[in-house]
Amino acid sequence: MTPSAVSHSLLVTRSTRLSRFVGVSVVGHILVLVAAVAYARYTAAPKVDLDTKPIRATLVRLGKPRDSKLLPRKEQLPPPPKKVDAPKPAPEAPPPEP
């Protein structure tokens, strides 16, 4: 067979650009994941010691009380409107006499 017949044969398997791209992409992703795990392992903060004695805190009121105008307050609804009686209708004029 001639070299051109072999290069055009459908029976010969050859790598395509897509398969090379997928292979390089998979290898690249694996390298990025390995680098991220290694970075996290070497730069990890020290472990928290859960056996330490906790800090006791108490609330203490210091100084003078705040002015009540400065404190936050709840919004109050406006008072309901006053009921106003409807005006009485004007008396009707008597019909004119002929």
XYZ file of N, CA and C in Angstrom:
294
model
N 0.834 -1.179 0.000
C 0.000 0.000 0.000
C 0.879 1.241 0.000
N 0.315 2.237 -0.540
C 1.048 3.494 -0.581
C 0.785 4.272 0.695
N 1.650 5.196 1.065
C 1.448 5.959 2.307
C 0.178 6.789 2.287
N -0.224 7.272 1.132
C -1.444 8.080 1.097
C -2.675 7.216 1.324
N -2.628 5.946 0.893
C -3.772 5.055 1.106
C -3.907 4.719 2.580
N -2.798 4.574 3.282
C -2.846 4.265 4.709
C -3.365 5.461 5.484
N -2.982 6.660 5.105
C -3.413 7.838 5.850
C -4.895 8.124 5.648
N -5.487 7.624 4.548
C -6.906 7.855 4.290
C -7.765 6.644 4.617
N -7.189 5.584 5.123
C -7.946 4.368 5.394
C -8.833 4.564 6.621
N -10.049 4.011 6.560
C -10.964 4.087 7.700
C -10.663 3.022 8.740
N -9.845 2.041 8.394
C -9.529 0.958 9.316
C -8.396 1.320 10.273
N -7.642 2.343 9.965
C -6.517 2.754 10.803
C -7.038 3.742 11.845
N -6.760 3.457 13.116
C -7.176 4.387 14.175
C -6.101 5.449 14.341
N -6.520 6.656 14.414
C -5.578 7.751 14.627
C -6.238 8.758 15.575
N -5.409 9.415 16.335
C -5.951 10.362 17.309
C -6.412 11.621 16.591
N -7.501 12.137 17.064
C -8.027 13.364 16.479
C -7.670 14.527 17.389
N -7.927 15.710 16.929
C -7.655 16.887 17.751
C -8.549 16.896 18.985
N -9.782 16.428 18.822
C -10.715 16.429 19.954
C -10.244 15.485 21.049
N -9.776 14.290 20.686
C -9.331 13.350 21.715
C -8.083 13.880 22.421
N -7.184 14.534 21.690
C -6.018 15.138 22.335
C -6.436 16.258 23.283
N -7.387 17.052 22.867
C -7.873 18.154 23.712
C -8.522 17.617 24.982
N -9.341 16.574 24.861
C -9.994 15.994 26.041
C -8.944 15.417 26.986
N -7.947 14.746 26.457
C -6.886 14.182 27.297
C -6.109 15.261 28.032
N -5.734 16.308 27.330
C -5.002 17.409 27.961
C -5.881 18.097 29.000
N -7.165 18.240 28.716
C -8.082 18.879 29.663
C -8.219 18.060 30.942
N -8.350 16.746 30.807
C -8.471 15.885 31.998
C -7.196 15.964 32.834
N -6.049 15.877 32.194
C -4.777 15.960 32.926
C -4.634 17.326 33.594
N -5.024 18.378 32.912
C -4.950 19.720 33.499
C -5.846 19.870 34.713
N -7.061 19.345 34.640
C -7.970 19.427 35.789
C -7.429 18.631 36.977
N -6.862 17.473 36.711
C -6.295 16.671 37.804
C -5.136 17.425 38.457
N -4.289 18.061 37.658
C -3.173 18.827 38.227
C -3.665 19.999 39.072
N -4.716 20.678 38.630
C -5.257 21.803 39.408
C -5.825 21.303 40.735
N -6.541 20.183 40.718
C -7.094 19.638 41.966
C -5.987 19.209 42.930
N -4.952 18.562 42.413
C -3.840 18.142 43.274
C -3.147 19.368 43.865
N -2.960 20.402 43.066
C -2.328 21.621 43.575
C -3.192 22.280 44.646
N -4.516 22.302 44.471
C -5.404 22.909 45.465
C -5.373 22.132 46.775
N -5.380 20.807 46.698
C -5.334 19.994 47.922
C -3.992 20.175 48.626
N -2.902 20.201 47.874
C -1.581 20.387 48.486
C -1.477 21.764 49.132
N -1.980 22.793 48.481
C -1.940 24.147 49.046
C -2.756 24.214 50.334
N -3.935 23.594 50.334
C -4.778 23.618 51.530
C -4.128 22.852 52.679
N -3.442 21.773 52.367
C -2.812 20.968 53.421
C -1.615 21.695 54.042
N -0.826 22.391 53.231
C 0.381 23.032 53.753
C 0.122 24.402 54.360
N -0.962 25.037 54.018
C -1.242 26.364 54.574
C -2.399 26.332 55.559
N -2.766 25.172 56.045
C -3.894 25.064 56.972
C -3.547 25.734 58.300
N -4.559 26.359 58.901
C -4.389 27.002 60.203
C -4.284 25.919 61.274
N -3.719 26.259 62.421
C -3.627 25.255 63.484
C -5.010 24.828 63.955
N -5.081 23.605 64.413
C -6.350 23.056 64.881
C -6.815 23.795 66.135
N -8.132 23.874 66.327
C -8.707 24.543 67.488
C -8.713 23.559 68.654
N -8.209 24.011 69.803
C -8.197 23.170 70.997
C -9.529 23.338 71.714
N -10.326 22.285 71.725
C -11.652 22.355 72.330
C -11.625 22.126 73.836
N -10.471 21.786 74.403
C -10.380 21.528 75.838
C -9.993 22.764 76.641
N -9.824 23.901 76.019
C -9.457 25.106 76.759
C -10.639 25.601 77.578
N -10.323 26.308 78.652
C -11.357 26.821 79.538
C -12.037 28.018 78.871
N -13.372 28.037 78.830
C -14.055 29.150 78.165
C -13.952 30.437 78.980
N -14.082 31.547 78.318
C -14.037 32.855 78.963
C -15.424 33.170 79.504
N -15.473 33.564 80.769
C -16.765 33.919 81.370
C -16.977 35.407 81.177
N -18.130 35.746 80.672
C -18.447 37.152 80.423
C -19.724 37.507 81.170
N -19.762 38.721 81.705
C -20.966 39.203 82.382
C -21.330 40.558 81.804
N -22.612 40.845 81.812
C -23.068 42.137 81.327
C -22.988 43.148 82.455
N -22.430 44.295 82.175
C -22.262 45.330 83.183
C -22.841 46.622 82.627
N -23.652 47.284 83.441
C -24.206 48.572 83.024
C -23.282 49.660 83.559
N -22.760 50.450 82.666
C -21.836 51.496 83.062
C -22.417 52.855 82.721
N -22.158 53.819 83.560
C -22.525 55.195 83.248
C -23.997 55.494 83.455
N -24.393 56.670 82.925
C -25.771 57.130 83.075
C -26.653 56.472 82.024
N -27.943 56.346 82.319
C -28.836 55.773 81.307
C -28.964 56.711 80.109
N -29.223 56.149 78.959
C -29.346 56.931 77.730
C -30.636 57.732 77.744
N -30.632 58.823 77.036
C -31.831 59.636 76.876
C -32.861 58.820 76.101
N -34.097 58.807 76.564
C -35.118 57.967 75.931
C -35.429 58.428 74.513
N -35.148 59.680 74.175
C -35.387 60.151 72.805
C -34.389 59.534 71.825
N -33.244 59.114 72.343
C -32.212 58.560 71.478
C -32.337 57.052 71.296
N -33.128 56.408 72.128
C -33.263 54.962 72.053
C -34.186 54.572 70.907
N -33.998 53.392 70.331
C -34.914 52.958 69.274
C -36.299 52.702 69.851
N -37.301 52.953 69.072
C -38.669 52.744 69.544
C -39.497 52.140 68.424
N -40.599 51.532 68.826
C -41.496 50.906 67.863
C -42.357 51.970 67.209
N -42.618 51.764 65.947
C -43.513 52.670 65.231
C -44.939 52.391 65.687
N -45.682 53.445 65.984
C -47.071 53.274 66.395
C -47.975 53.691 65.251
N -49.097 52.985 65.138
C -50.064 53.315 64.099
C -50.733 54.644 64.433
N -51.083 55.425 63.419
C -51.780 56.680 63.707
C -53.164 56.377 64.283
N -53.692 57.291 65.097
C -55.009 57.028 65.691
C -56.070 56.971 64.593
N -57.135 56.199 64.820
C -58.175 56.105 63.797
C -58.867 57.456 63.632
N -59.342 57.769 62.430
C -59.988 59.071 62.213
C -61.284 59.170 63.011
N -61.599 60.392 63.416
C -62.821 60.609 64.192
C -64.024 60.439 63.283
N -65.086 59.902 63.850
C -66.306 59.721 63.064
C -67.014 61.064 62.968
N -67.311 61.433 61.758
C -68.019 62.692 61.515
C -69.388 62.325 60.967
N -70.443 62.878 61.622
C -71.792 62.596 61.129
C -71.979 63.279 59.786
N -72.673 62.598 58.907
C -72.946 63.170 57.590
C -73.893 64.354 57.759
N -73.701 65.409 56.964
C -74.604 66.566 57.108
C -76.032 66.176 56.732
N -76.962 66.806 57.426
C -78.370 66.508 57.149
C -78.734 67.111 55.799
N -79.567 66.402 55.032
C -79.942 66.954 53.730
C -80.793 68.208 53.898
N -80.621 69.101 52.960
C -81.397 70.358 53.002
C -82.881 70.039 52.787
N -83.763 70.785 53.479
C -85.196 70.511 53.282
C -85.609 70.873 51.854
N -86.505 70.068 51.350
C -86.961 70.309 49.976
C -87.958 71.461 49.970
N -87.914 72.242 48.937
C -88.856 73.376 48.800
C -90.244 72.828 48.434
N -91.293 73.461 48.954
C -92.630 72.974 48.595
C -92.896 73.219 47.113
N -93.682 72.361 46.484
C -93.953 72.554 45.058
C -94.711 73.864 44.831
N -94.436 74.548 43.753
C -95.115 75.836 43.486
C -96.605 75.626 43.203
N -97.394 76.569 43.668
C -98.841 76.470 43.431
C -99.171 77.114 42.094
N -100.099 76.539 41.288
C -100.442 77.139 39.987
C -101.436 78.241 40.082
